[in-house]
PDB file of C-alpha atoms and ligand atoms in Angstrom:
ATOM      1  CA  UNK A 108      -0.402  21.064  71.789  1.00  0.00           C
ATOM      2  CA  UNK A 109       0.412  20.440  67.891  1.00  0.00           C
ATOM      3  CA  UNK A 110       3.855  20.221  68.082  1.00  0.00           C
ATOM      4  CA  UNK A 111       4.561  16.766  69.158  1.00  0.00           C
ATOM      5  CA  UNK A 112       2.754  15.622  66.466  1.00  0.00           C
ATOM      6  CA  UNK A 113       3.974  17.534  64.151  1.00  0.00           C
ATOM      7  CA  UNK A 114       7.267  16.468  65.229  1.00  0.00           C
ATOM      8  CA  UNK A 115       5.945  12.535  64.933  1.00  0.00           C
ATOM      9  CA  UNK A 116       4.630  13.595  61.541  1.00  0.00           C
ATOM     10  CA  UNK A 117       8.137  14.920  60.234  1.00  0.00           C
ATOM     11  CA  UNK A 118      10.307  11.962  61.710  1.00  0.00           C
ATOM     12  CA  UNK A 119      11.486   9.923  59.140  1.00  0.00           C
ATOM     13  CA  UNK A 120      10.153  12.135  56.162  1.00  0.00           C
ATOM     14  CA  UNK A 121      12.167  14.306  54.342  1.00  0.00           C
ATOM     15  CA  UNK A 122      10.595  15.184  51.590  1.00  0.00           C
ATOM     16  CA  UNK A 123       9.691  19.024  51.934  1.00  0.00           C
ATOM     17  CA  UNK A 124       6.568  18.589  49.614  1.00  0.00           C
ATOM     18  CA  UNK A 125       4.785  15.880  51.442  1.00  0.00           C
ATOM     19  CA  UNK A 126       5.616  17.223  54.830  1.00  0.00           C
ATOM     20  CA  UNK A 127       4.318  20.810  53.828  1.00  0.00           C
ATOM     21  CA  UNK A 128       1.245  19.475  52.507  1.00  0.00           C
ATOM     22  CA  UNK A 129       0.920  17.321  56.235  1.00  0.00           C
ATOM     23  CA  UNK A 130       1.696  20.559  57.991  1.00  0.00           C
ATOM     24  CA  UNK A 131      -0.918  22.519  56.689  1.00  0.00           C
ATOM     25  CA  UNK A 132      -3.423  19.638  57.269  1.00  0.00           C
ATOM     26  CA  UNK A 133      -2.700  19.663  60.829  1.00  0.00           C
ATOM     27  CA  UNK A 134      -2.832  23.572  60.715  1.00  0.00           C
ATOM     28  CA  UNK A 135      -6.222  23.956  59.389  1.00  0.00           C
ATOM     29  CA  UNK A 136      -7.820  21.434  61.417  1.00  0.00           C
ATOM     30  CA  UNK A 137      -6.018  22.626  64.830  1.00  0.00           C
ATOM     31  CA  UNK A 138      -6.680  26.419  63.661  1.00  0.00           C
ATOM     32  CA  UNK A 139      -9.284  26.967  61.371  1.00  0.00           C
ATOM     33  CA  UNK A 140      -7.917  29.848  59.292  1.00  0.00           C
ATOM     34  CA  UNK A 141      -9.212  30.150  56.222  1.00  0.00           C
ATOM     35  CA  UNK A 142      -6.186  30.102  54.550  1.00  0.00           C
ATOM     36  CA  UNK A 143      -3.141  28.199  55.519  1.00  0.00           C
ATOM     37  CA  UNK A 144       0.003  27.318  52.979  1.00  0.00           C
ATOM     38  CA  UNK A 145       3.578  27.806  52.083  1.00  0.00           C
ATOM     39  CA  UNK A 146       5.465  29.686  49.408  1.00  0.00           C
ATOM     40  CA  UNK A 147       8.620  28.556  48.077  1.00  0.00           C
ATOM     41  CA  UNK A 148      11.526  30.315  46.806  1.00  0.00           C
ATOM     42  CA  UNK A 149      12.563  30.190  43.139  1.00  0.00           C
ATOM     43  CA  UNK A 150      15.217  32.208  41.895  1.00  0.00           C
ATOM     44  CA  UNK A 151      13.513  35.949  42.519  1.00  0.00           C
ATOM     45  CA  UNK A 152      10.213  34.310  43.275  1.00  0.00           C
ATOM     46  CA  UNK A 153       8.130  33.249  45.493  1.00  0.00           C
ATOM     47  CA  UNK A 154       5.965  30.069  43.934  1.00  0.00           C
ATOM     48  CA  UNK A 155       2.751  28.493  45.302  1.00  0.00           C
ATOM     49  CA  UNK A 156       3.448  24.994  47.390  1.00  0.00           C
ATOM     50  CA  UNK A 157       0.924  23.370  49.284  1.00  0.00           C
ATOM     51  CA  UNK A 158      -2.015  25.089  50.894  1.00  0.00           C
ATOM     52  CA  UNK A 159      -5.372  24.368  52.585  1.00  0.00           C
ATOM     53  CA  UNK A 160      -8.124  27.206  51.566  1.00  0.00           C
ATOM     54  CA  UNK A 161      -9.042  29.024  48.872  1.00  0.00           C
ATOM     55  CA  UNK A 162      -7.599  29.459  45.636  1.00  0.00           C
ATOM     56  CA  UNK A 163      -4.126  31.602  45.545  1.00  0.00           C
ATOM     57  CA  UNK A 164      -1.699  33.749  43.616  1.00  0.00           C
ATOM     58  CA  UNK A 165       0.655  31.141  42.415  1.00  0.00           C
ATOM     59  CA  UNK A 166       4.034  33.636  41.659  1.00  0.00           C
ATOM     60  CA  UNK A 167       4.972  36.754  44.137  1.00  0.00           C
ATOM     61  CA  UNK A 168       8.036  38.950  43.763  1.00  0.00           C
ATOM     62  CA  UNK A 169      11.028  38.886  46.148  1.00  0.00           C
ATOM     63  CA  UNK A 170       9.919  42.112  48.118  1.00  0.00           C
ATOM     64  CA  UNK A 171       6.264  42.348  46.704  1.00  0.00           C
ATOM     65  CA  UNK A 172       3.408  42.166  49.577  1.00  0.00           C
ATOM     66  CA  UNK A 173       3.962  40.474  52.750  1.00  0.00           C
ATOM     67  CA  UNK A 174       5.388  36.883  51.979  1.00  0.00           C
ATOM     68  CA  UNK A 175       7.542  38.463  49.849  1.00  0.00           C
ATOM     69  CA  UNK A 176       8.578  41.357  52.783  1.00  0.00           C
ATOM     70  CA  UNK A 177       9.189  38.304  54.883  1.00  0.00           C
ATOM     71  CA  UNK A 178      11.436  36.394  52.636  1.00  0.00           C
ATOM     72  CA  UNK A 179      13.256  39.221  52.095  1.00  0.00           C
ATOM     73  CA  UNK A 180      13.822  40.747  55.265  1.00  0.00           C
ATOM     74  CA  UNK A 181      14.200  37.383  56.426  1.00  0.00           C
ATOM     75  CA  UNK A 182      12.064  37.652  59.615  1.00  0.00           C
ATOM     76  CA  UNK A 183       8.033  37.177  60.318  1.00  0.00           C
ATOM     77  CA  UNK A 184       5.865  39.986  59.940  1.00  0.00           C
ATOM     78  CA  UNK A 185       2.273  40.177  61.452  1.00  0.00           C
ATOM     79  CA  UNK A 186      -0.523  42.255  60.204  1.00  0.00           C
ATOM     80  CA  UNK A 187      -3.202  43.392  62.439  1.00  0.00           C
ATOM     81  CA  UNK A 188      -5.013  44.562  59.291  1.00  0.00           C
ATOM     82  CA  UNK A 189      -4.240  43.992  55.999  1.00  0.00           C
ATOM     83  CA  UNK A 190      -5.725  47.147  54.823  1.00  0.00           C
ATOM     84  CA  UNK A 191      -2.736  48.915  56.423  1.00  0.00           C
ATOM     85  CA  UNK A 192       0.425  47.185  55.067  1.00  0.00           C
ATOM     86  CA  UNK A 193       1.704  48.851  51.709  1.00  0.00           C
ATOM     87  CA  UNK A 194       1.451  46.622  48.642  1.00  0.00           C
ATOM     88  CA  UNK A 195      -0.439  43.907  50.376  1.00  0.00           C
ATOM     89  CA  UNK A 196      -1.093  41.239  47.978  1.00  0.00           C
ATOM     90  CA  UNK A 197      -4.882  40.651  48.103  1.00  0.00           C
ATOM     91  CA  UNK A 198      -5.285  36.810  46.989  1.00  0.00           C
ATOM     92  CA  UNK A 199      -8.350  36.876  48.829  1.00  0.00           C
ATOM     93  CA  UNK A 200     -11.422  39.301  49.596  1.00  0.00           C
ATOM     94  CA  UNK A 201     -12.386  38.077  52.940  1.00  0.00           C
ATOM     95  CA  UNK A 202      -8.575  38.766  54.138  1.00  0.00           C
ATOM     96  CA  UNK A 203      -8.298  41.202  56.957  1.00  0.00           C
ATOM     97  CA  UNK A 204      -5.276  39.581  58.776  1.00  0.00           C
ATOM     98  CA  UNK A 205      -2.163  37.485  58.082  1.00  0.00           C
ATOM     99  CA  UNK A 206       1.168  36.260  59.548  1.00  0.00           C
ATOM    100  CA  UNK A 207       3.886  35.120  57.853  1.00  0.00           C
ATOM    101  CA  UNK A 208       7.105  33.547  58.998  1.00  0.00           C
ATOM    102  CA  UNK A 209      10.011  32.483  56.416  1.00  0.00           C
ATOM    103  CA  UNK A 210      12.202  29.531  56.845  1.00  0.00           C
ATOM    104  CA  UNK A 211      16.149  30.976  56.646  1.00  0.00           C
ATOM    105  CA  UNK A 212      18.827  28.726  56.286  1.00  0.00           C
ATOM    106  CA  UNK A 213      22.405  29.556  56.051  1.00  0.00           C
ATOM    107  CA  UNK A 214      21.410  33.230  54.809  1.00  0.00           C
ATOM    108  CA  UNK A 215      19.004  31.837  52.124  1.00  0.00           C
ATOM    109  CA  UNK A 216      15.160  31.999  52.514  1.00  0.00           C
ATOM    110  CA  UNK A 217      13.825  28.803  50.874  1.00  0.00           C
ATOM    111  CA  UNK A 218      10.258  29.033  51.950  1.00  0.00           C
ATOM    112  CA  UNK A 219       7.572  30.939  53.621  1.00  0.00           C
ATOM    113  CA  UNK A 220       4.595  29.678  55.899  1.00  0.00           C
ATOM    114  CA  UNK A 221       1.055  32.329  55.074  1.00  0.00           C
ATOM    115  CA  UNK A 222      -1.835  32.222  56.936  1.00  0.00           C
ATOM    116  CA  UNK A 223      -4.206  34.355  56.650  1.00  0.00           C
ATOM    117  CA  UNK A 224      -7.475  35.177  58.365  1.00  0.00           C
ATOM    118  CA  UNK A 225     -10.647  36.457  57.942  1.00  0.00           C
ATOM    119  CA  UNK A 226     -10.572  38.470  61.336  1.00  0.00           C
ATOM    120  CA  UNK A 227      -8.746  41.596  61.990  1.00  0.00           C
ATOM    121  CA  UNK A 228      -5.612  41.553  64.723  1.00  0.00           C
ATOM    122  CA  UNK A 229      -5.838  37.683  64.977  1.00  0.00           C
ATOM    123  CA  UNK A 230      -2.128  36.620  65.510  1.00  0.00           C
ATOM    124  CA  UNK A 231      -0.077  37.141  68.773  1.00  0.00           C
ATOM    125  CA  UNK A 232       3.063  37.102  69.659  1.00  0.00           C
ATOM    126  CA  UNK A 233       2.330  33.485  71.071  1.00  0.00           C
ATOM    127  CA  UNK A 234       1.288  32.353  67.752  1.00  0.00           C
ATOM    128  CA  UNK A 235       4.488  33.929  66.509  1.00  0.00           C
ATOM    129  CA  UNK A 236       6.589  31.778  68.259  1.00  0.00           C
ATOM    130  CA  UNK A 237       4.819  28.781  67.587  1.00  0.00           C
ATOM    131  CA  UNK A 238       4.707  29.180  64.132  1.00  0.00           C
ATOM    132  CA  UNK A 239       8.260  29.707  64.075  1.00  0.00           C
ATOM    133  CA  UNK A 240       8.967  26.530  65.795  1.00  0.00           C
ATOM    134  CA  UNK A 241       6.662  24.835  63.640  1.00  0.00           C
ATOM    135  CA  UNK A 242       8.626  26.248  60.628  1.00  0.00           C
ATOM    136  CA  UNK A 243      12.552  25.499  61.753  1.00  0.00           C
ATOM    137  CA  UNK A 244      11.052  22.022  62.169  1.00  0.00           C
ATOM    138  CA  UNK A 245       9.933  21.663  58.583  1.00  0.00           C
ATOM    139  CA  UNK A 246      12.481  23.109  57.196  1.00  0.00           C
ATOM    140  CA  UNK A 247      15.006  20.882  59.504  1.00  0.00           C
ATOM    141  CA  UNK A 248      13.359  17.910  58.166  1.00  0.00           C
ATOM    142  CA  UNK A 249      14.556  18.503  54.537  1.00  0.00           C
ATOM    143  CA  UNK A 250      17.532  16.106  53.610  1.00  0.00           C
TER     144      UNK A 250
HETATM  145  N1  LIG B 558      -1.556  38.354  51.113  1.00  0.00           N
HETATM  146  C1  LIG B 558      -0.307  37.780  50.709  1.00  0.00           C
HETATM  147  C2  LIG B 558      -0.424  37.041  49.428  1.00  0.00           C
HETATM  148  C3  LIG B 558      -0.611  35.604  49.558  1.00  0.00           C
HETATM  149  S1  LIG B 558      -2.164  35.128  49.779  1.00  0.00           S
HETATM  150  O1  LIG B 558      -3.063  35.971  50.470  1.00  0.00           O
HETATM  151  C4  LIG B 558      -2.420  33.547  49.968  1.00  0.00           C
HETATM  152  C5  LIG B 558       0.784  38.831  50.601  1.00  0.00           C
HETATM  153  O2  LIG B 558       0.544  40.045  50.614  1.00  0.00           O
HETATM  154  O3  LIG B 558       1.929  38.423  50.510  1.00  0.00           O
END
């Protein structure tokens, strides 16, 4: 239902700034998860971008924790519970689930989308594909 107008939102902006911080707007009021931003990629890094929720960890490794999994292996990962994924970066307390999806372009991983939830096993395979959709969109929209 969010994707038309997060298509109208992205048409005729391509700044990748302003339309991530527009995404996750529309994200947290649609959704509701507590936590709901994007990473960015610079150089071996992973840097803090804009993000509705609670205060984050602003730098993660290439590799380290599951944004940085992502990014790497260049493909989303869900967690059912956090608890159970090696080297999961706890930014948060209340985290018990999380999906994220990285934006690949040309063989280069520019950004990630994180959200996380406060809710064990809360993403689906529907949500996967969504979010990915959502994602190629923003990303698309850079010039
Ligand atoms: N849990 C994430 C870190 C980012 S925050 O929770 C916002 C991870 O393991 O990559």
């Amino acid at each position: 239902q969010i994707l038309p107008q997060i298509s109208a939102l992205l048409e005729g902006e391509t700044d990748l700034i302003a339309n991530m911080a527009n995404v996750t707007a529309v994200l947290k009021q649609a959704l509701g998860f507590f936590w709901i931003g994007f990473y960015r990629r610079v150089g071996e890094e992973l840097v803090l971008a804009p993000f509705q929720g609670t205060l984050a960890c602003t730098r993660i490794r290439m590799g380290k924790g599951v944004c940085g999994t992502s990014a790497l292996k260049q493909e989303t990962i869900l967690v059912p519970d956090v608890h159970q994924f090696p080297g999961h970066i706890a930014c948060s307390a209340i985290s018990k689930s999380e999906i994220v999806v990285p934006y690949v372009k040309n063989g280069f991983t520019s950004f990630v989308l994180d959200i996380d939830s406060d809710k064990i096993n809360d993403f689906s395979e529907t949500d996967k594909e969504y979010l990915e959709h959502i994602v190629r969109l923003l990303g698309d929209s850079e010039g």
